[in-house]
Short mmCIF file of C-alpha atoms and ligand atoms in Angstrom, two decimals:
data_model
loop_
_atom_site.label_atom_id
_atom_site.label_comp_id
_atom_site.label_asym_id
_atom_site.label_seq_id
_atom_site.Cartn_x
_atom_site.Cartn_y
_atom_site.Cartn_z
CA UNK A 1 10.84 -7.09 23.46
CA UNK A 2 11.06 -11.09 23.01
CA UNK A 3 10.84 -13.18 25.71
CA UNK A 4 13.67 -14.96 24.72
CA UNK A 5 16.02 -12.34 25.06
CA UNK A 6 17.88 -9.83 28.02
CA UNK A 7 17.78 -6.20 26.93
CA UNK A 8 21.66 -6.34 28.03
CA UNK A 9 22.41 -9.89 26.00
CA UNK A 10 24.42 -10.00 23.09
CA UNK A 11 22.53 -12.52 21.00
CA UNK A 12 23.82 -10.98 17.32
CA UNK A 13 24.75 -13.13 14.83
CA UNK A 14 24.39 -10.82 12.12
CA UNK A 15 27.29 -10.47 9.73
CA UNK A 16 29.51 -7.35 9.85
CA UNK A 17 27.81 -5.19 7.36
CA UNK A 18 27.26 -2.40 10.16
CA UNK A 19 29.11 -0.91 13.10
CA UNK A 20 26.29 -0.95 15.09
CA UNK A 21 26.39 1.35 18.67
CA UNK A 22 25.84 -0.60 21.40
CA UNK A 23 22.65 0.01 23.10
CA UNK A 24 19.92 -2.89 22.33
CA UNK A 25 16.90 -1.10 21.58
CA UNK A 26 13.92 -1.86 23.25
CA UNK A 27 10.80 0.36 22.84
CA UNK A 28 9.71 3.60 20.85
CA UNK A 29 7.01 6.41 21.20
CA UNK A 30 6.60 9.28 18.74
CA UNK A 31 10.46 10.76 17.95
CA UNK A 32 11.56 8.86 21.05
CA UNK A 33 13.36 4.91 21.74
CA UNK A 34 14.49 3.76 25.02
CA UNK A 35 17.12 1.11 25.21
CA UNK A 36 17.36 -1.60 27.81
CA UNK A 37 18.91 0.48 30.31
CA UNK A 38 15.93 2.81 30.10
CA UNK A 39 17.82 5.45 28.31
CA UNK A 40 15.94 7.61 25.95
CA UNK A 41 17.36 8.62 22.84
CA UNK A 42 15.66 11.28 20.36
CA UNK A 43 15.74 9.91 17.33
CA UNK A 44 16.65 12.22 14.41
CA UNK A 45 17.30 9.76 11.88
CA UNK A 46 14.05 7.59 12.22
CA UNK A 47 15.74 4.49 10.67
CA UNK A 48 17.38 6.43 8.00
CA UNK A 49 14.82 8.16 6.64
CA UNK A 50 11.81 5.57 7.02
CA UNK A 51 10.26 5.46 9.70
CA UNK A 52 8.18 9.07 9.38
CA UNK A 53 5.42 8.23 11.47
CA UNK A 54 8.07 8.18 14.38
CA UNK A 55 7.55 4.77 16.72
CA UNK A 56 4.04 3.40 18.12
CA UNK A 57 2.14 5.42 15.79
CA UNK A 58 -1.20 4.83 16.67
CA UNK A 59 -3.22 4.63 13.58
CA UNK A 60 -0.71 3.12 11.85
CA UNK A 61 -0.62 0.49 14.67
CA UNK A 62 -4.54 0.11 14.00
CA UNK A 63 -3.89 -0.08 10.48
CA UNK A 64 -1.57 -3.27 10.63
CA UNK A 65 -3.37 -4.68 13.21
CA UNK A 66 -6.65 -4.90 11.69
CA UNK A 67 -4.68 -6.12 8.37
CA UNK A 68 -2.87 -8.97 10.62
CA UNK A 69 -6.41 -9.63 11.60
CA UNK A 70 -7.43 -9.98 8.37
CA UNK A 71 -6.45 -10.77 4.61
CA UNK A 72 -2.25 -11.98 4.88
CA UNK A 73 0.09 -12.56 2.32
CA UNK A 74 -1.12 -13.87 -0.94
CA UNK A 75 1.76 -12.44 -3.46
CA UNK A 76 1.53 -10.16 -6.51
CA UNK A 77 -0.74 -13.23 -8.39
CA UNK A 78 -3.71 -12.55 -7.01
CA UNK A 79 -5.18 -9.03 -6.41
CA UNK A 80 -5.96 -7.38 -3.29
CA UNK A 81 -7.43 -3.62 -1.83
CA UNK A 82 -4.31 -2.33 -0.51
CA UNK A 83 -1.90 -2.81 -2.92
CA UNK A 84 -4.59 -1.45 -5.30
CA UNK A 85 -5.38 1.81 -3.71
CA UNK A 86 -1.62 2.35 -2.94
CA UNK A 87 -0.97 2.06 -6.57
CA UNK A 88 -3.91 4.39 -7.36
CA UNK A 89 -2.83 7.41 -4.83
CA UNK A 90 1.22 6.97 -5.30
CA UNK A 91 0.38 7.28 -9.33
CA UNK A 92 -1.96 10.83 -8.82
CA UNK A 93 0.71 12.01 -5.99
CA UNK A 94 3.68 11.65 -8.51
CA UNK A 95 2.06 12.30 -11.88
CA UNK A 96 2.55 8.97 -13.38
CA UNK A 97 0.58 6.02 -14.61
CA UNK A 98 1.54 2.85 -12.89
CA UNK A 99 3.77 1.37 -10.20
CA UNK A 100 6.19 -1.61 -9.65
CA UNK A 101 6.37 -2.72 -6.11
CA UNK A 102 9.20 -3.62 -4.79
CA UNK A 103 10.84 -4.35 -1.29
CA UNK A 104 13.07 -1.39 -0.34
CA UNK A 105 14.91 1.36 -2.61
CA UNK A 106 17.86 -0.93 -4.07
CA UNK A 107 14.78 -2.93 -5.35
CA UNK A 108 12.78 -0.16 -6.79
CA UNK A 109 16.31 0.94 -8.74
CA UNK A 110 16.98 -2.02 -10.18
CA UNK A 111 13.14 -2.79 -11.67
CA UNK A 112 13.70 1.52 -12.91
CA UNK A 113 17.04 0.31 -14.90
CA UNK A 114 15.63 -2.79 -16.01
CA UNK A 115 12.62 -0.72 -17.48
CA UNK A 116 14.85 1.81 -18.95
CA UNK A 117 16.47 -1.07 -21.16
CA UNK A 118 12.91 -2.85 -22.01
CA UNK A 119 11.49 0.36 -23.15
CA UNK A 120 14.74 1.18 -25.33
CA UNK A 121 14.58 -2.86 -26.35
CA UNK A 122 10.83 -1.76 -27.47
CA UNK A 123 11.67 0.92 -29.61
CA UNK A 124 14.11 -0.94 -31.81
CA UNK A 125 17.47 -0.11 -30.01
CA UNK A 126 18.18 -3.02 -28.01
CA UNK A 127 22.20 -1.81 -27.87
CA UNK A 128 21.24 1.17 -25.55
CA UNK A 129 22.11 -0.84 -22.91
CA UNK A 130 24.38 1.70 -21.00
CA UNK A 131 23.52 4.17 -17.96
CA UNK A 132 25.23 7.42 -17.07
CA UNK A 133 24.82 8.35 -13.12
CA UNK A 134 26.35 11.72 -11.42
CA UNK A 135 29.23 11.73 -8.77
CA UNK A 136 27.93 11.66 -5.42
CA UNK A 137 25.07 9.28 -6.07
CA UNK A 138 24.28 6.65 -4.29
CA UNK A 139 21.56 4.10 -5.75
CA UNK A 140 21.77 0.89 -3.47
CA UNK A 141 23.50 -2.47 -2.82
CA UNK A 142 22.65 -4.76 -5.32
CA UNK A 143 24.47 -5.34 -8.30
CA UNK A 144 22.35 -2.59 -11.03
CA UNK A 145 21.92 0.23 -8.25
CA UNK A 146 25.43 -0.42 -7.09
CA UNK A 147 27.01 -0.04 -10.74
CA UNK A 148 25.32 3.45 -10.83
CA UNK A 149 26.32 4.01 -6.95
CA UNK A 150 29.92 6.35 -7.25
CA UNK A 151 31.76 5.70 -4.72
CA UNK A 152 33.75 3.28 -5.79
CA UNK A 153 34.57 1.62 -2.55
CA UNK A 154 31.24 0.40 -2.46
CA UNK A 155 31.64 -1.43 -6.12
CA UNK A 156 35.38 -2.53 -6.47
CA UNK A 157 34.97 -5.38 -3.69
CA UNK A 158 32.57 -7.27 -6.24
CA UNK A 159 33.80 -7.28 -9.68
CA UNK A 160 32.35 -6.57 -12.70
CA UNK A 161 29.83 -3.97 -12.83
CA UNK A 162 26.79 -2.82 -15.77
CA UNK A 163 28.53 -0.19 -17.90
CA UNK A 164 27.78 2.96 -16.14
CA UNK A 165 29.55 6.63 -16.56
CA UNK A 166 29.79 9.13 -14.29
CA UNK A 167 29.32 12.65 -14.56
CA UNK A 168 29.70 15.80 -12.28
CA UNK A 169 26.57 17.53 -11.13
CA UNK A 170 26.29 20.75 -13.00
CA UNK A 171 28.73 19.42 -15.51
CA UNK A 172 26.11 20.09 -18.36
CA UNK A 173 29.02 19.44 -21.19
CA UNK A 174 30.07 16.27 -19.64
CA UNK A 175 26.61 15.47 -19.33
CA UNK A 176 25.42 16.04 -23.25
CA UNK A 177 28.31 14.38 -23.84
CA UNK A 178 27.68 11.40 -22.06
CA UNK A 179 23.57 11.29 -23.34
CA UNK A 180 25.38 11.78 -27.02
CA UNK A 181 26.64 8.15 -26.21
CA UNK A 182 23.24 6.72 -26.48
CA UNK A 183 22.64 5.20 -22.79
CA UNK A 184 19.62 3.66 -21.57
CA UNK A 185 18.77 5.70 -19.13
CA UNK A 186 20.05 8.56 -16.82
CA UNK A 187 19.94 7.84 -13.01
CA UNK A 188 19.93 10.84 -10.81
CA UNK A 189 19.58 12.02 -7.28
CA UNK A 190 17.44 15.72 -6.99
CA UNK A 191 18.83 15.91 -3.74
CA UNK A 192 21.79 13.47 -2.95
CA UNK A 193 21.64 11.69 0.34
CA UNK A 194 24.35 9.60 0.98
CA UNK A 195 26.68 12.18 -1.14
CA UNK A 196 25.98 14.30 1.24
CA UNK A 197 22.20 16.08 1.74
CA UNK A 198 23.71 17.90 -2.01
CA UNK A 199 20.52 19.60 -3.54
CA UNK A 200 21.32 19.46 -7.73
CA UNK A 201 20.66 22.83 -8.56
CA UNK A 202 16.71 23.61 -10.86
CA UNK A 203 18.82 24.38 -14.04
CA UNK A 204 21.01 21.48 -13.61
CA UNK A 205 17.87 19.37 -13.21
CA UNK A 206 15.97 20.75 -16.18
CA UNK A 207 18.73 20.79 -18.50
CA UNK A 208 18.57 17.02 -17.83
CA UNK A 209 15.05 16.44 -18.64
CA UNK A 210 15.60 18.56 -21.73
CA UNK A 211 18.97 16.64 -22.84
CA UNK A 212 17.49 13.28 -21.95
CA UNK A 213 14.08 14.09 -23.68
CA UNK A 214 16.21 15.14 -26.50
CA UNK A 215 18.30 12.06 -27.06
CA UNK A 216 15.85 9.79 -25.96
CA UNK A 217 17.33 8.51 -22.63
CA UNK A 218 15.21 7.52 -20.03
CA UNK A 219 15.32 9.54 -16.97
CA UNK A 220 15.14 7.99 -13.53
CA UNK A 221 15.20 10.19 -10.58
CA UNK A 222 15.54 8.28 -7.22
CA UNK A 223 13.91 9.68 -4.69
CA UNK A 224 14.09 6.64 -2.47
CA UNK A 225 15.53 9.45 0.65
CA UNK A 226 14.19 12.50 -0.43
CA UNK A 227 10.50 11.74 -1.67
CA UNK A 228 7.65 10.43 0.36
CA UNK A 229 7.17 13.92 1.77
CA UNK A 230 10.25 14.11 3.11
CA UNK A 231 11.18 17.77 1.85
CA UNK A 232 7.81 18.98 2.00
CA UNK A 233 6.30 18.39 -0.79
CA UNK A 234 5.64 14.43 -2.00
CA UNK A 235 8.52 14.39 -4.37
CA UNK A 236 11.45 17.07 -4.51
CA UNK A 237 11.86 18.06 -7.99
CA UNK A 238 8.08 19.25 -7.85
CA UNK A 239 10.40 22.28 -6.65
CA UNK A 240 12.63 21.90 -9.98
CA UNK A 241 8.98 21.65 -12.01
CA UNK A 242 10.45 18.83 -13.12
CA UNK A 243 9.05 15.48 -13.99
CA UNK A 244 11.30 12.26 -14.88
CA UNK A 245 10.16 9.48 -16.53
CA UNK A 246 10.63 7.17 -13.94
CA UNK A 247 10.63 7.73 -10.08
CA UNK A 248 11.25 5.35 -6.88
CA UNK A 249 10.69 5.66 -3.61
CA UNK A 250 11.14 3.65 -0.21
CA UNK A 251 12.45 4.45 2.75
CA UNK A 252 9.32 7.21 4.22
CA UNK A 253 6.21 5.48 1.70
CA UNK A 254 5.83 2.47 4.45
CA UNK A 255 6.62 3.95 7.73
CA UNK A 256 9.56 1.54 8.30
CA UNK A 257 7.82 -1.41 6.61
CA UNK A 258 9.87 -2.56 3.91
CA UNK A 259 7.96 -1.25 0.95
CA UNK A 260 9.66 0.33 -2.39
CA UNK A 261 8.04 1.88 -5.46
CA UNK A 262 9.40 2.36 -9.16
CA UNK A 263 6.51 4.88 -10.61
CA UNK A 264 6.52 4.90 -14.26
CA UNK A 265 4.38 7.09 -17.10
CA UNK A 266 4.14 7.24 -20.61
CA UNK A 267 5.63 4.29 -22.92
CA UNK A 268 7.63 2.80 -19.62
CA UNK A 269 4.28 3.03 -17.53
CA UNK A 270 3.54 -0.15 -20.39
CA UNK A 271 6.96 -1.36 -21.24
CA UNK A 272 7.12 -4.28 -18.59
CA UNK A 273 4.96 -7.16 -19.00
CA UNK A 274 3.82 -10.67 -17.39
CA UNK A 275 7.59 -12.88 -16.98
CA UNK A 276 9.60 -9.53 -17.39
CA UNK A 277 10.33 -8.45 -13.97
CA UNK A 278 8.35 -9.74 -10.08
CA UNK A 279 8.88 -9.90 -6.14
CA UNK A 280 6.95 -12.27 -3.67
CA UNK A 281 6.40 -9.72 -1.53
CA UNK A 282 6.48 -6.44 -3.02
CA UNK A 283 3.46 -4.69 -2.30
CA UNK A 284 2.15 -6.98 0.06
CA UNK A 285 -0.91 -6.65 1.89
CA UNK A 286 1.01 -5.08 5.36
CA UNK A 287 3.61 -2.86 3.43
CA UNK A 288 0.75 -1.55 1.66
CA UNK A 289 -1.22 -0.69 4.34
CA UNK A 290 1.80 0.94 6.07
CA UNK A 291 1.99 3.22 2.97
CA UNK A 292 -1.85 4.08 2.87
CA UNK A 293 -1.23 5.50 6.80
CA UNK A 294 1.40 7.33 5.82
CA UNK A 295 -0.43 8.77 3.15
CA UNK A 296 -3.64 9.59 4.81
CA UNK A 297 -1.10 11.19 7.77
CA UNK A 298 0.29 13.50 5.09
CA UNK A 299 -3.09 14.54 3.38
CA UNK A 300 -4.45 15.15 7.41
CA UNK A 301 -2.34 18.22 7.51
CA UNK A 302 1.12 16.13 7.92
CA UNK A 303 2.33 17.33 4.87
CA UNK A 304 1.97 20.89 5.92
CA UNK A 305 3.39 20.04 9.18
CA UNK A 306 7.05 18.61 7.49
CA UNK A 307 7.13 21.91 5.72
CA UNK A 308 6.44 24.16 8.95
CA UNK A 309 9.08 22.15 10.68
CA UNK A 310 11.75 22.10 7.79
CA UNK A 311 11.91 25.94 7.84
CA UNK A 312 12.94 26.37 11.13
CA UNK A 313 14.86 23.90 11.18
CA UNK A 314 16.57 25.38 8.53
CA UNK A 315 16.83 28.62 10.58
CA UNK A 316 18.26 26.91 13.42
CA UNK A 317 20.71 25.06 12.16
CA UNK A 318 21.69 29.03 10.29
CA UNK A 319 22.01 29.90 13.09
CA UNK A 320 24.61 27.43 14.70
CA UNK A 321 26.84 27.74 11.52
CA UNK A 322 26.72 31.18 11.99
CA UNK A 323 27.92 30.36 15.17
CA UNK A 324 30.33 27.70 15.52
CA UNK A 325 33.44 27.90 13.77
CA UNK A 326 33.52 24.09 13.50
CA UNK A 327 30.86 24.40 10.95
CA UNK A 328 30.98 25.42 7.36
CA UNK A 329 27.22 25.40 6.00
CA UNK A 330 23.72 24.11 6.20
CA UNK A 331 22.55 21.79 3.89
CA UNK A 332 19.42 20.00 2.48
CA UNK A 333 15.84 21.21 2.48
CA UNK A 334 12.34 19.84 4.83
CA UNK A 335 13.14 17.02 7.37
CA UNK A 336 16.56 16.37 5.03
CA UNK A 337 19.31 18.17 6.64
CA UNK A 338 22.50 18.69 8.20
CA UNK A 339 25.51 20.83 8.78
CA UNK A 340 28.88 20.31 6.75
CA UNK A 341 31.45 19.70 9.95
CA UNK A 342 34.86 18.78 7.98
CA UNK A 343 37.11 16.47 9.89
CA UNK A 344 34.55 16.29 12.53
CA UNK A 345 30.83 15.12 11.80
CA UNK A 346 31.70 11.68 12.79
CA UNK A 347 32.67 13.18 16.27
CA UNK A 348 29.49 15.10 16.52
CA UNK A 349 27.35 11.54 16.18
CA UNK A 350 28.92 9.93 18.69
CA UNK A 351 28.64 13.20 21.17
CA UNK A 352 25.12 13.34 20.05
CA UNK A 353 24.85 9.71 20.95
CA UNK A 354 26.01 10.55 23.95
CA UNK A 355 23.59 13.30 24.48
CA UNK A 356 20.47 11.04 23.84
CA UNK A 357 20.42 12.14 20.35
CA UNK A 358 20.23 9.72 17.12
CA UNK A 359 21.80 10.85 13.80
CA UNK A 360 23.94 9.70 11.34
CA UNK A 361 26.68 10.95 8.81
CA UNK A 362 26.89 11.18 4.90
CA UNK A 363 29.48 11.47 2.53
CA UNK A 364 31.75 11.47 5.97
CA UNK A 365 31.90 15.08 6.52
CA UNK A 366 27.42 16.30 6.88
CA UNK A 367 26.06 15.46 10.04
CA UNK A 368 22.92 14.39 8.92
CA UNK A 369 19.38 14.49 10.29
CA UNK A 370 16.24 12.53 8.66
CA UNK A 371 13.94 12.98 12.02
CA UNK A 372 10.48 11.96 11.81
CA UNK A 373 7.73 13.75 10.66
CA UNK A 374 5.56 13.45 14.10
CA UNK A 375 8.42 15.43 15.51
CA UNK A 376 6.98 17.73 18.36
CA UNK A 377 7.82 21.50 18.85
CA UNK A 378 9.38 20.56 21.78
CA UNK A 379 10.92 17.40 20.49
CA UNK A 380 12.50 20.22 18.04
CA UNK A 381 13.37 22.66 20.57
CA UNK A 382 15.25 20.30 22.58
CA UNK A 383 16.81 18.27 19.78
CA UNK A 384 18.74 21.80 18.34
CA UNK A 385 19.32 22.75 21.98
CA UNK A 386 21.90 19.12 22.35
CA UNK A 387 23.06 19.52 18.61
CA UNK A 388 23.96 23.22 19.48
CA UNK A 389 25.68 21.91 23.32
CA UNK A 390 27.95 19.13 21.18
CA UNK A 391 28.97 21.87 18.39
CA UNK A 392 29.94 24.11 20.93
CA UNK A 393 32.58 21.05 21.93
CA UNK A 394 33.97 20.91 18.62
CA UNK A 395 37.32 22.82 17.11
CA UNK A 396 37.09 25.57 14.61
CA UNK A 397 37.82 25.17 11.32
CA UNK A 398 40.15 28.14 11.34
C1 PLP B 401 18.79 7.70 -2.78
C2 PLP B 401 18.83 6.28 -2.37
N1 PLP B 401 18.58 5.33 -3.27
C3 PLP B 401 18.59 4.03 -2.94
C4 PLP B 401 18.87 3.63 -1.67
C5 PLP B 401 18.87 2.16 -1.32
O1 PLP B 401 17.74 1.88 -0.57
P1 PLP B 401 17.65 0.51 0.28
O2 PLP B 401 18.67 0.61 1.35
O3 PLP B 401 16.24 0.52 0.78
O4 PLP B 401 17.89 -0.60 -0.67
C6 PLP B 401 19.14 4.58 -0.69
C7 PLP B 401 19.46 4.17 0.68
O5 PLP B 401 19.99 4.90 1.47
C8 PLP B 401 19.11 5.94 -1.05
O6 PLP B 401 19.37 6.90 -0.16
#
């Protein structure tokens, strides 16, 4: 906490981007915050999706600290140990050859579609310049990740857009169809987060590696929410067997430091060179070593652990749409769940809230739950135990 300010002031001169709940946060430990009050909240959404190492993680902690004590900032000109091993052990995690580092997930999207269109530029079709994108997806805020972004709320407030077209998940006509067109690149979710925790089904996936392979259209797959670990295992289409030609991540890969990653192989791995594409800080010394702790957490048996705790959370939250008529399904896979509460999901946040509980909502009817991976048994235990008291306050659905 600063010294300059109150737990209980209201200092924020942020703009309005956010509805923010009240409570000033003031410390963290493991899957637990405390506000000013002194109210503890478990946090199932650890920062949406990034912070995985929970809050006050010790050897992270060490980690930065020695760094801070150390080498600084000194941009992507000059070289430094970090960044370098980072690249090295995201590349042999994910199958691919090289990385671009970026600064969070919109970031790593928008150096993937840029790529896409240098490496078609490279072969000698400069006009495949367009990008197909499914319903549902959601890519970022800035202007390239939000053109491929489908809910067009998000896009209409600012104009004019990159060509993108949009095509329903499991729609394999509208899909060949669309890679007929000759895009630059297809952008796609394995398991959409924001569209709501939708897993695209193996076949859909694979019949997207084979169309894109076929018509030579580069495929992205963002796994900015769902890689990193996050499902239990580093990426999620390793369950699909499928491998894109381009991947990001953010979010979980720097604990909560603002880190992103667009992991390329093949002829993109090559296609960017010096003047084409850069960031001051991506990759920086601190971000770096934030995603080397993470990494050494999930090869110490962390990895595992995600896994262990996915599965019952799975069976848990079964269990309570088995049981309460307000809710339809499960959905999602590892530490990326929730339950599908129509008309309601909204309602159960703020009762979770309420309950000392942190989560969030997607596509506005999934109550959604991104906890981190240092979750305890107990943490667990007691977590379902609140989200089962607030469902149990909720109408039926018939
Ligand atoms: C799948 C996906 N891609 C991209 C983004 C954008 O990431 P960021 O907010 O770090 O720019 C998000 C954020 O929620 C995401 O879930």
């Amino acid at each position: 906490m600063s010294e300059l300010l109150e737990p209980t002031e209201v200092l924020d001169r942020t703009m309005g981007t956010y509805r923010r709940a009240a409570p000033l946060f003031a410390s963290g430990a493991g899957a637990w915050v405390t506000d000013g009050d002194g109210k503890r909240y478990l946090d199932l959404i650890s920062g949406i999706g990034a912070a995985c190492l929970g809050h006050g993680h010790p050897r992270l902690a060490a980690a930065l600290a020695e760094q801070a004590g150390g080498l600084g900032h000194v941009s992507n000109l000059y070289r430094h140990g970090p960044g370098e091993e980072l690249s090295w052990r995201l590349c042999e995690r994910t199958d691919m050859d090289a990385v671009f580092f970026a600064n969070s997930g919109s970031e790593a999207n928008e150096a993937a579609l840029k790529l896409a269109r240098k490496v078609q530029v490279l072969r000698g079709r400069p006009h495949r310049q367009g990008l197909v994108a499914l319903h549902g997806g959601f890519h970022g805020r800035t202007f390239g990740s939000l053109s491929v972004t489908s809910n067009a709320a998000y896009r209409e407030p600012f104009g004019g857009m990159l060509e993108a077209t949009f095509v329903d998940p499991g729609d394999f006509d509208a899909l060949g169809a669309a890679l007929e067109a000759e895009p630059a690149a297809l952008i796609l979710e394995p398991i959409q987060g924001e569209g709501g925790l939708r897993e695209l089904c193996p076949r859909f996936l694979r019949a997207a590696r084979e169309l894109t392979e076929a018509t030579g259209t580069i495929l992205i797959h963002d796994e900015v929410q769902s890689g990193g670990g996050r499902t239990g295992t580093f990426l999620a289409a390793e369950a699909a067997g499928v491998t894109p030609d381009v991947v990001t991540l953010a979010k979980p890969i720097g604990a909560g430091l603002p880190i992103g990653a667009c992991l390329a192989r093949g002829e993109a791995a090559t296609a960017l060179v010096p003047g084409d594409h850069g960031s001051t800080f991506g990759g920086g010394p601190f971000a770096a070593r934030a995603g080397l702790a993470v990494l050494d957490e999930l090869d110490a048996g962390l990895q595992a652990r995600v896994g262990e705790l996915g599965d019952r959370l799975a069976e848990a939250l079964d269990a309570m749409a088995e049981r309460h008529g307000a809710v339809f399904c499960r959905r999602g896979r590892g530490l990326m769940q929730g339950l599908v509460i129509p008309g309601h999901a909204a309602t159960a946040v703020s009762g979770l809230f309420d309950a000392g509980v942190l989560a969030c909502t997607a596509a506005g009817d999934v109550l959604r739950f991104l906890p981190p991976y240092v979750l305890t048994d107990d943490d667990l235990e007691l977590g379902l135990e609140r989200v089962d008291g607030v469902l149990s306050t909720l109408p039926s659905l018939v």
